[in-house]
Amino acid sequence: MSVFKRCGWLLVLTLFISVSHAEELSSESVAERNSERARAHSVDLSLNTSLSIKEPYMRMNINGRHFDIQLNDTPAARALMEQLPLTLAMSDLHRNEKYAQLPRPLPTDSVRPGVINNGDVMLYGTDTLVVFYSTFNSSYSYTSLGKVVDTSGLTDALGEGRVSITFSMQQPHH
């Protein structure tokens, strides 16, 4: 075989390897770009357990008085948002909390907070929503859902005994 023929075959082989490698890189980068594009443009509009909002708020309406609740970014809080709007007849317990059973259970991540604060919104068990309007020590376990942003007037609004409270998704009311 002549030197030119050998060089020609070597050149063809080099080109073939280069083109094959370039196609691999090109298809990988296309796949990566498509994946990145899909991630950048994907918006999960469902409220299942994948909803994440920078500042999720829930509005609590008690006899015409509005209180904003900043929700935690947790599976339990997201599952609660799925049930909104929701009107609950909430009973009083120990003159420091209102509670009611939710229509559906929520995921839990219970902890013993030690101190319950005025305005804490928590889940007791899997399906009992609790709004606290007093600060006190507790040995009970709860899943934290969020906190009332401004507790001014909360105790008066909740009053004594049973009260009807409507919870809805809202932008915070300032």
PDB file of C-alpha atoms in Angstrom:
ATOM      1  CA  MET A   1       0.000   0.000   0.000  1.00  0.00           C
ATOM      2  CA  SER A   2       1.326   3.368  -0.863  1.00  0.00           C
ATOM      3  CA  VAL A   3       1.981   6.029   1.769  1.00  0.00           C
ATOM      4  CA  PHE A   4      -0.818   8.189   0.321  1.00  0.00           C
ATOM      5  CA  LYS A   5      -3.308   5.331   0.568  1.00  0.00           C
ATOM      6  CA  ARG A   6      -2.314   4.609   4.185  1.00  0.00           C
ATOM      7  CA  CYS A   7      -2.574   8.310   5.059  1.00  0.00           C
ATOM      8  CA  GLY A   8      -5.944   8.499   3.311  1.00  0.00           C
ATOM      9  CA  TRP A   9      -7.315   5.555   5.330  1.00  0.00           C
ATOM     10  CA  LEU A  10      -5.877   7.024   8.494  1.00  0.00           C
ATOM     11  CA  LEU A  11      -7.512  10.348   7.669  1.00  0.00           C
ATOM     12  CA  VAL A  12     -10.865   8.647   6.978  1.00  0.00           C
ATOM     13  CA  LEU A  13     -10.616   6.696  10.239  1.00  0.00           C
ATOM     14  CA  THR A  14      -9.743   9.860  12.204  1.00  0.00           C
ATOM     15  CA  LEU A  15     -12.640  11.737  10.621  1.00  0.00           C
ATOM     16  CA  PHE A  16     -15.009   8.849  11.368  1.00  0.00           C
ATOM     17  CA  ILE A  17     -13.971   8.776  15.050  1.00  0.00           C
ATOM     18  CA  SER A  18     -14.206  12.568  15.299  1.00  0.00           C
ATOM     19  CA  VAL A  19     -17.664  12.659  13.706  1.00  0.00           C
ATOM     20  CA  SER A  20     -18.917   9.795  15.914  1.00  0.00           C
ATOM     21  CA  HIS A  21     -17.584  11.483  19.041  1.00  0.00           C
ATOM     22  CA  ALA A  22     -19.050  14.831  17.981  1.00  0.00           C
ATOM     23  CA  GLU A  23     -22.460  13.190  17.429  1.00  0.00           C
ATOM     24  CA  GLU A  24     -22.277  11.651  20.928  1.00  0.00           C
ATOM     25  CA  LEU A  25     -21.380  15.005  22.443  1.00  0.00           C
ATOM     26  CA  SER A  26     -24.009  16.733  20.369  1.00  0.00           C
ATOM     27  CA  SER A  27     -26.778  14.298  21.378  1.00  0.00           C
ATOM     28  CA  GLU A  28     -25.659  14.509  25.031  1.00  0.00           C
ATOM     29  CA  SER A  29     -25.657  18.273  24.984  1.00  0.00           C
ATOM     30  CA  VAL A  30     -29.033  18.331  23.215  1.00  0.00           C
ATOM     31  CA  ALA A  31     -30.425  16.004  25.887  1.00  0.00           C
ATOM     32  CA  GLU A  32     -28.882  18.147  28.623  1.00  0.00           C
ATOM     33  CA  ARG A  33     -30.224  21.338  27.057  1.00  0.00           C
ATOM     34  CA  ASN A  34     -33.683  19.789  26.669  1.00  0.00           C
ATOM     35  CA  SER A  35     -33.603  18.624  30.265  1.00  0.00           C
ATOM     36  CA  GLU A  36     -32.491  22.065  31.463  1.00  0.00           C
ATOM     37  CA  ARG A  37     -35.141  23.719  29.305  1.00  0.00           C
ATOM     38  CA  ALA A  38     -37.811  21.396  30.688  1.00  0.00           C
ATOM     39  CA  ARG A  39     -36.740  22.168  34.255  1.00  0.00           C
ATOM     40  CA  ALA A  40     -36.677  25.901  33.555  1.00  0.00           C
ATOM     41  CA  HIS A  41     -40.131  25.881  31.980  1.00  0.00           C
ATOM     42  CA  SER A  42     -41.804  23.325  34.195  1.00  0.00           C
ATOM     43  CA  VAL A  43     -44.342  24.841  36.524  1.00  0.00           C
ATOM     44  CA  ASP A  44     -46.176  22.516  38.823  1.00  0.00           C
ATOM     45  CA  LEU A  45     -49.638  24.033  39.098  1.00  0.00           C
ATOM     46  CA  SER A  46     -50.995  21.222  41.212  1.00  0.00           C
ATOM     47  CA  LEU A  47     -51.242  21.711  44.931  1.00  0.00           C
ATOM     48  CA  ASN A  48     -50.367  18.132  45.644  1.00  0.00           C
ATOM     49  CA  THR A  49     -47.334  17.834  47.886  1.00  0.00           C
ATOM     50  CA  SER A  50     -45.024  19.510  45.381  1.00  0.00           C
ATOM     51  CA  LEU A  51     -46.338  23.072  45.649  1.00  0.00           C
ATOM     52  CA  SER A  52     -43.730  25.441  46.919  1.00  0.00           C
ATOM     53  CA  ILE A  53     -44.420  29.127  47.296  1.00  0.00           C
ATOM     54  CA  LYS A  54     -41.866  31.645  48.534  1.00  0.00           C
ATOM     55  CA  GLU A  55     -44.290  33.091  51.085  1.00  0.00           C
ATOM     56  CA  PRO A  56     -47.361  30.884  51.412  1.00  0.00           C
ATOM     57  CA  TYR A  57     -50.128  32.648  53.306  1.00  0.00           C
ATOM     58  CA  MET A  58     -53.500  31.509  54.493  1.00  0.00           C
ATOM     59  CA  ARG A  59     -56.212  33.969  55.520  1.00  0.00           C
ATOM     60  CA  MET A  60     -58.225  33.253  58.660  1.00  0.00           C
ATOM     61  CA  ASN A  61     -61.600  35.048  58.832  1.00  0.00           C
ATOM     62  CA  ILE A  62     -63.259  35.188  62.257  1.00  0.00           C
ATOM     63  CA  ASN A  63     -66.562  37.083  62.308  1.00  0.00           C
ATOM     64  CA  GLY A  64     -65.341  39.589  59.704  1.00  0.00           C
ATOM     65  CA  ARG A  65     -61.854  40.003  61.209  1.00  0.00           C
ATOM     66  CA  HIS A  66     -58.967  38.855  59.046  1.00  0.00           C
ATOM     67  CA  PHE A  67     -55.707  37.345  60.261  1.00  0.00           C
ATOM     68  CA  ASP A  68     -52.898  36.297  57.923  1.00  0.00           C
ATOM     69  CA  ILE A  69     -51.066  33.077  58.656  1.00  0.00           C
ATOM     70  CA  GLN A  70     -47.623  32.524  57.205  1.00  0.00           C
ATOM     71  CA  LEU A  71     -47.472  28.833  56.419  1.00  0.00           C
ATOM     72  CA  ASN A  72     -44.382  26.675  56.700  1.00  0.00           C
ATOM     73  CA  ASP A  73     -43.033  25.149  53.492  1.00  0.00           C
ATOM     74  CA  THR A  74     -43.779  21.579  54.567  1.00  0.00           C
ATOM     75  CA  PRO A  75     -45.789  18.649  53.199  1.00  0.00           C
ATOM     76  CA  ALA A  76     -48.387  19.145  55.954  1.00  0.00           C
ATOM     77  CA  ALA A  77     -48.911  22.842  55.157  1.00  0.00           C
ATOM     78  CA  ARG A  78     -49.076  22.121  51.411  1.00  0.00           C
ATOM     79  CA  ALA A  79     -51.647  19.380  52.039  1.00  0.00           C
ATOM     80  CA  LEU A  80     -53.675  21.814  54.154  1.00  0.00           C
ATOM     81  CA  MET A  81     -53.648  24.302  51.255  1.00  0.00           C
ATOM     82  CA  GLU A  82     -55.262  21.620  49.081  1.00  0.00           C
ATOM     83  CA  GLN A  83     -58.294  21.614  51.380  1.00  0.00           C
ATOM     84  CA  LEU A  84     -58.887  25.381  51.181  1.00  0.00           C
ATOM     85  CA  PRO A  85     -61.211  27.208  51.290  1.00  0.00           C
ATOM     86  CA  LEU A  86     -62.475  25.634  54.470  1.00  0.00           C
ATOM     87  CA  THR A  87     -64.945  26.740  57.157  1.00  0.00           C
ATOM     88  CA  LEU A  88     -64.626  24.986  60.499  1.00  0.00           C
ATOM     89  CA  ALA A  89     -66.670  25.186  63.689  1.00  0.00           C
ATOM     90  CA  MET A  90     -63.790  25.327  66.159  1.00  0.00           C
ATOM     91  CA  SER A  91     -64.212  24.395  69.802  1.00  0.00           C
ATOM     92  CA  ASP A  92     -62.295  25.903  72.709  1.00  0.00           C
ATOM     93  CA  LEU A  93     -59.928  23.925  74.906  1.00  0.00           C
ATOM     94  CA  HIS A  94     -58.347  25.244  78.140  1.00  0.00           C
ATOM     95  CA  ARG A  95     -59.049  28.855  77.091  1.00  0.00           C
ATOM     96  CA  ASN A  96     -55.832  28.872  75.053  1.00  0.00           C
ATOM     97  CA  GLU A  97     -56.694  27.096  71.795  1.00  0.00           C
ATOM     98  CA  LYS A  98     -59.401  26.526  69.206  1.00  0.00           C
ATOM     99  CA  TYR A  99     -59.487  23.170  67.460  1.00  0.00           C
ATOM    100  CA  ALA A 100     -61.485  21.310  64.818  1.00  0.00           C
ATOM    101  CA  GLN A 101     -61.228  18.138  62.810  1.00  0.00           C
ATOM    102  CA  LEU A 102     -60.161  18.555  59.171  1.00  0.00           C
ATOM    103  CA  PRO A 103     -62.044  16.804  56.353  1.00  0.00           C
ATOM    104  CA  ARG A 104     -58.915  14.800  55.414  1.00  0.00           C
ATOM    105  CA  PRO A 105     -55.773  13.860  57.364  1.00  0.00           C
ATOM    106  CA  LEU A 106     -52.470  15.619  56.697  1.00  0.00           C
ATOM    107  CA  PRO A 107     -48.903  14.261  56.671  1.00  0.00           C
ATOM    108  CA  THR A 108     -47.239  14.657  60.057  1.00  0.00           C
ATOM    109  CA  ASP A 109     -43.821  15.540  61.399  1.00  0.00           C
ATOM    110  CA  SER A 110     -44.697  15.819  65.077  1.00  0.00           C
ATOM    111  CA  VAL A 111     -42.380  17.347  67.634  1.00  0.00           C
ATOM    112  CA  ARG A 112     -42.776  18.457  71.227  1.00  0.00           C
ATOM    113  CA  PRO A 113     -42.235  22.211  70.927  1.00  0.00           C
ATOM    114  CA  GLY A 114     -42.074  22.703  74.702  1.00  0.00           C
ATOM    115  CA  VAL A 115     -43.499  26.223  74.439  1.00  0.00           C
ATOM    116  CA  ILE A 116     -46.618  26.973  72.434  1.00  0.00           C
ATOM    117  CA  ASN A 117     -46.830  30.600  71.317  1.00  0.00           C
ATOM    118  CA  ASN A 118     -49.812  32.847  70.785  1.00  0.00           C
ATOM    119  CA  GLY A 119     -50.626  32.591  67.062  1.00  0.00           C
ATOM    120  CA  ASP A 120     -49.142  29.148  66.448  1.00  0.00           C
ATOM    121  CA  VAL A 121     -51.162  27.089  63.979  1.00  0.00           C
ATOM    122  CA  MET A 122     -50.522  23.392  64.403  1.00  0.00           C
ATOM    123  CA  LEU A 123     -51.779  19.939  63.624  1.00  0.00           C
ATOM    124  CA  TYR A 124     -52.572  17.585  66.490  1.00  0.00           C
ATOM    125  CA  GLY A 125     -52.529  13.957  65.392  1.00  0.00           C
ATOM    126  CA  THR A 126     -53.229  13.697  61.671  1.00  0.00           C
ATOM    127  CA  ASP A 127     -56.458  15.642  61.316  1.00  0.00           C
ATOM    128  CA  THR A 128     -57.000  18.170  64.117  1.00  0.00           C
ATOM    129  CA  LEU A 129     -56.242  21.777  63.224  1.00  0.00           C
ATOM    130  CA  VAL A 130     -55.344  23.918  66.262  1.00  0.00           C
ATOM    131  CA  VAL A 131     -55.047  27.706  66.507  1.00  0.00           C
ATOM    132  CA  PHE A 132     -53.382  28.814  69.737  1.00  0.00           C
ATOM    133  CA  TYR A 133     -54.186  32.210  71.248  1.00  0.00           C
ATOM    134  CA  SER A 134     -52.048  32.043  74.360  1.00  0.00           C
ATOM    135  CA  THR A 135     -48.394  31.287  75.150  1.00  0.00           C
ATOM    136  CA  PHE A 136     -47.798  28.372  77.516  1.00  0.00           C
ATOM    137  CA  ASN A 137     -45.655  25.280  78.145  1.00  0.00           C
ATOM    138  CA  SER A 138     -46.816  21.983  76.680  1.00  0.00           C
ATOM    139  CA  SER A 139     -45.592  18.393  76.639  1.00  0.00           C
ATOM    140  CA  TYR A 140     -47.872  17.447  73.711  1.00  0.00           C
ATOM    141  CA  SER A 141     -46.583  16.721  70.202  1.00  0.00           C
ATOM    142  CA  TYR A 142     -47.720  18.769  67.204  1.00  0.00           C
ATOM    143  CA  THR A 143     -46.862  19.273  63.556  1.00  0.00           C
ATOM    144  CA  SER A 144     -46.231  22.970  62.975  1.00  0.00           C
ATOM    145  CA  LEU A 145     -48.213  24.421  60.066  1.00  0.00           C
ATOM    146  CA  GLY A 146     -47.492  28.133  60.446  1.00  0.00           C
ATOM    147  CA  LYS A 147     -48.004  31.239  62.539  1.00  0.00           C
ATOM    148  CA  VAL A 148     -50.445  34.150  62.675  1.00  0.00           C
ATOM    149  CA  VAL A 149     -48.448  37.142  61.409  1.00  0.00           C
ATOM    150  CA  ASP A 150     -50.044  39.756  63.694  1.00  0.00           C
ATOM    151  CA  THR A 151     -51.790  38.402  66.791  1.00  0.00           C
ATOM    152  CA  SER A 152     -53.229  41.800  67.823  1.00  0.00           C
ATOM    153  CA  GLY A 153     -56.888  41.200  68.619  1.00  0.00           C
ATOM    154  CA  LEU A 154     -56.697  37.442  68.035  1.00  0.00           C
ATOM    155  CA  THR A 155     -57.859  36.490  71.542  1.00  0.00           C
ATOM    156  CA  ASP A 156     -60.831  38.882  71.359  1.00  0.00           C
ATOM    157  CA  ALA A 157     -61.787  37.708  67.865  1.00  0.00           C
ATOM    158  CA  LEU A 158     -61.761  34.049  68.909  1.00  0.00           C
ATOM    159  CA  GLY A 159     -63.847  34.774  71.986  1.00  0.00           C
ATOM    160  CA  GLU A 160     -65.096  32.114  74.348  1.00  0.00           C
ATOM    161  CA  GLY A 161     -66.568  28.808  73.317  1.00  0.00           C
ATOM    162  CA  ARG A 162     -67.193  27.625  69.797  1.00  0.00           C
ATOM    163  CA  VAL A 163     -66.449  29.890  66.813  1.00  0.00           C
ATOM    164  CA  SER A 164     -66.773  29.526  63.043  1.00  0.00           C
ATOM    165  CA  ILE A 165     -63.522  30.235  61.198  1.00  0.00           C
ATOM    166  CA  THR A 166     -63.004  30.352  57.439  1.00  0.00           C
ATOM    167  CA  PHE A 167     -59.544  29.584  56.107  1.00  0.00           C
ATOM    168  CA  SER A 168     -58.590  30.521  52.546  1.00  0.00           C
ATOM    169  CA  MET A 169     -55.508  31.136  50.424  1.00  0.00           C
ATOM    170  CA  GLN A 170     -54.727  34.845  50.206  1.00  0.00           C
ATOM    171  CA  GLN A 171     -51.983  37.318  49.671  1.00  0.00           C
ATOM    172  CA  PRO A 172     -51.096  38.817  53.046  1.00  0.00           C
ATOM    173  CA  HIS A 173     -53.336  41.675  54.140  1.00  0.00           C
ATOM    174  CA  HIS A 174     -51.295  44.648  55.312  1.00  0.00           C
TER     175      HIS A 174
END
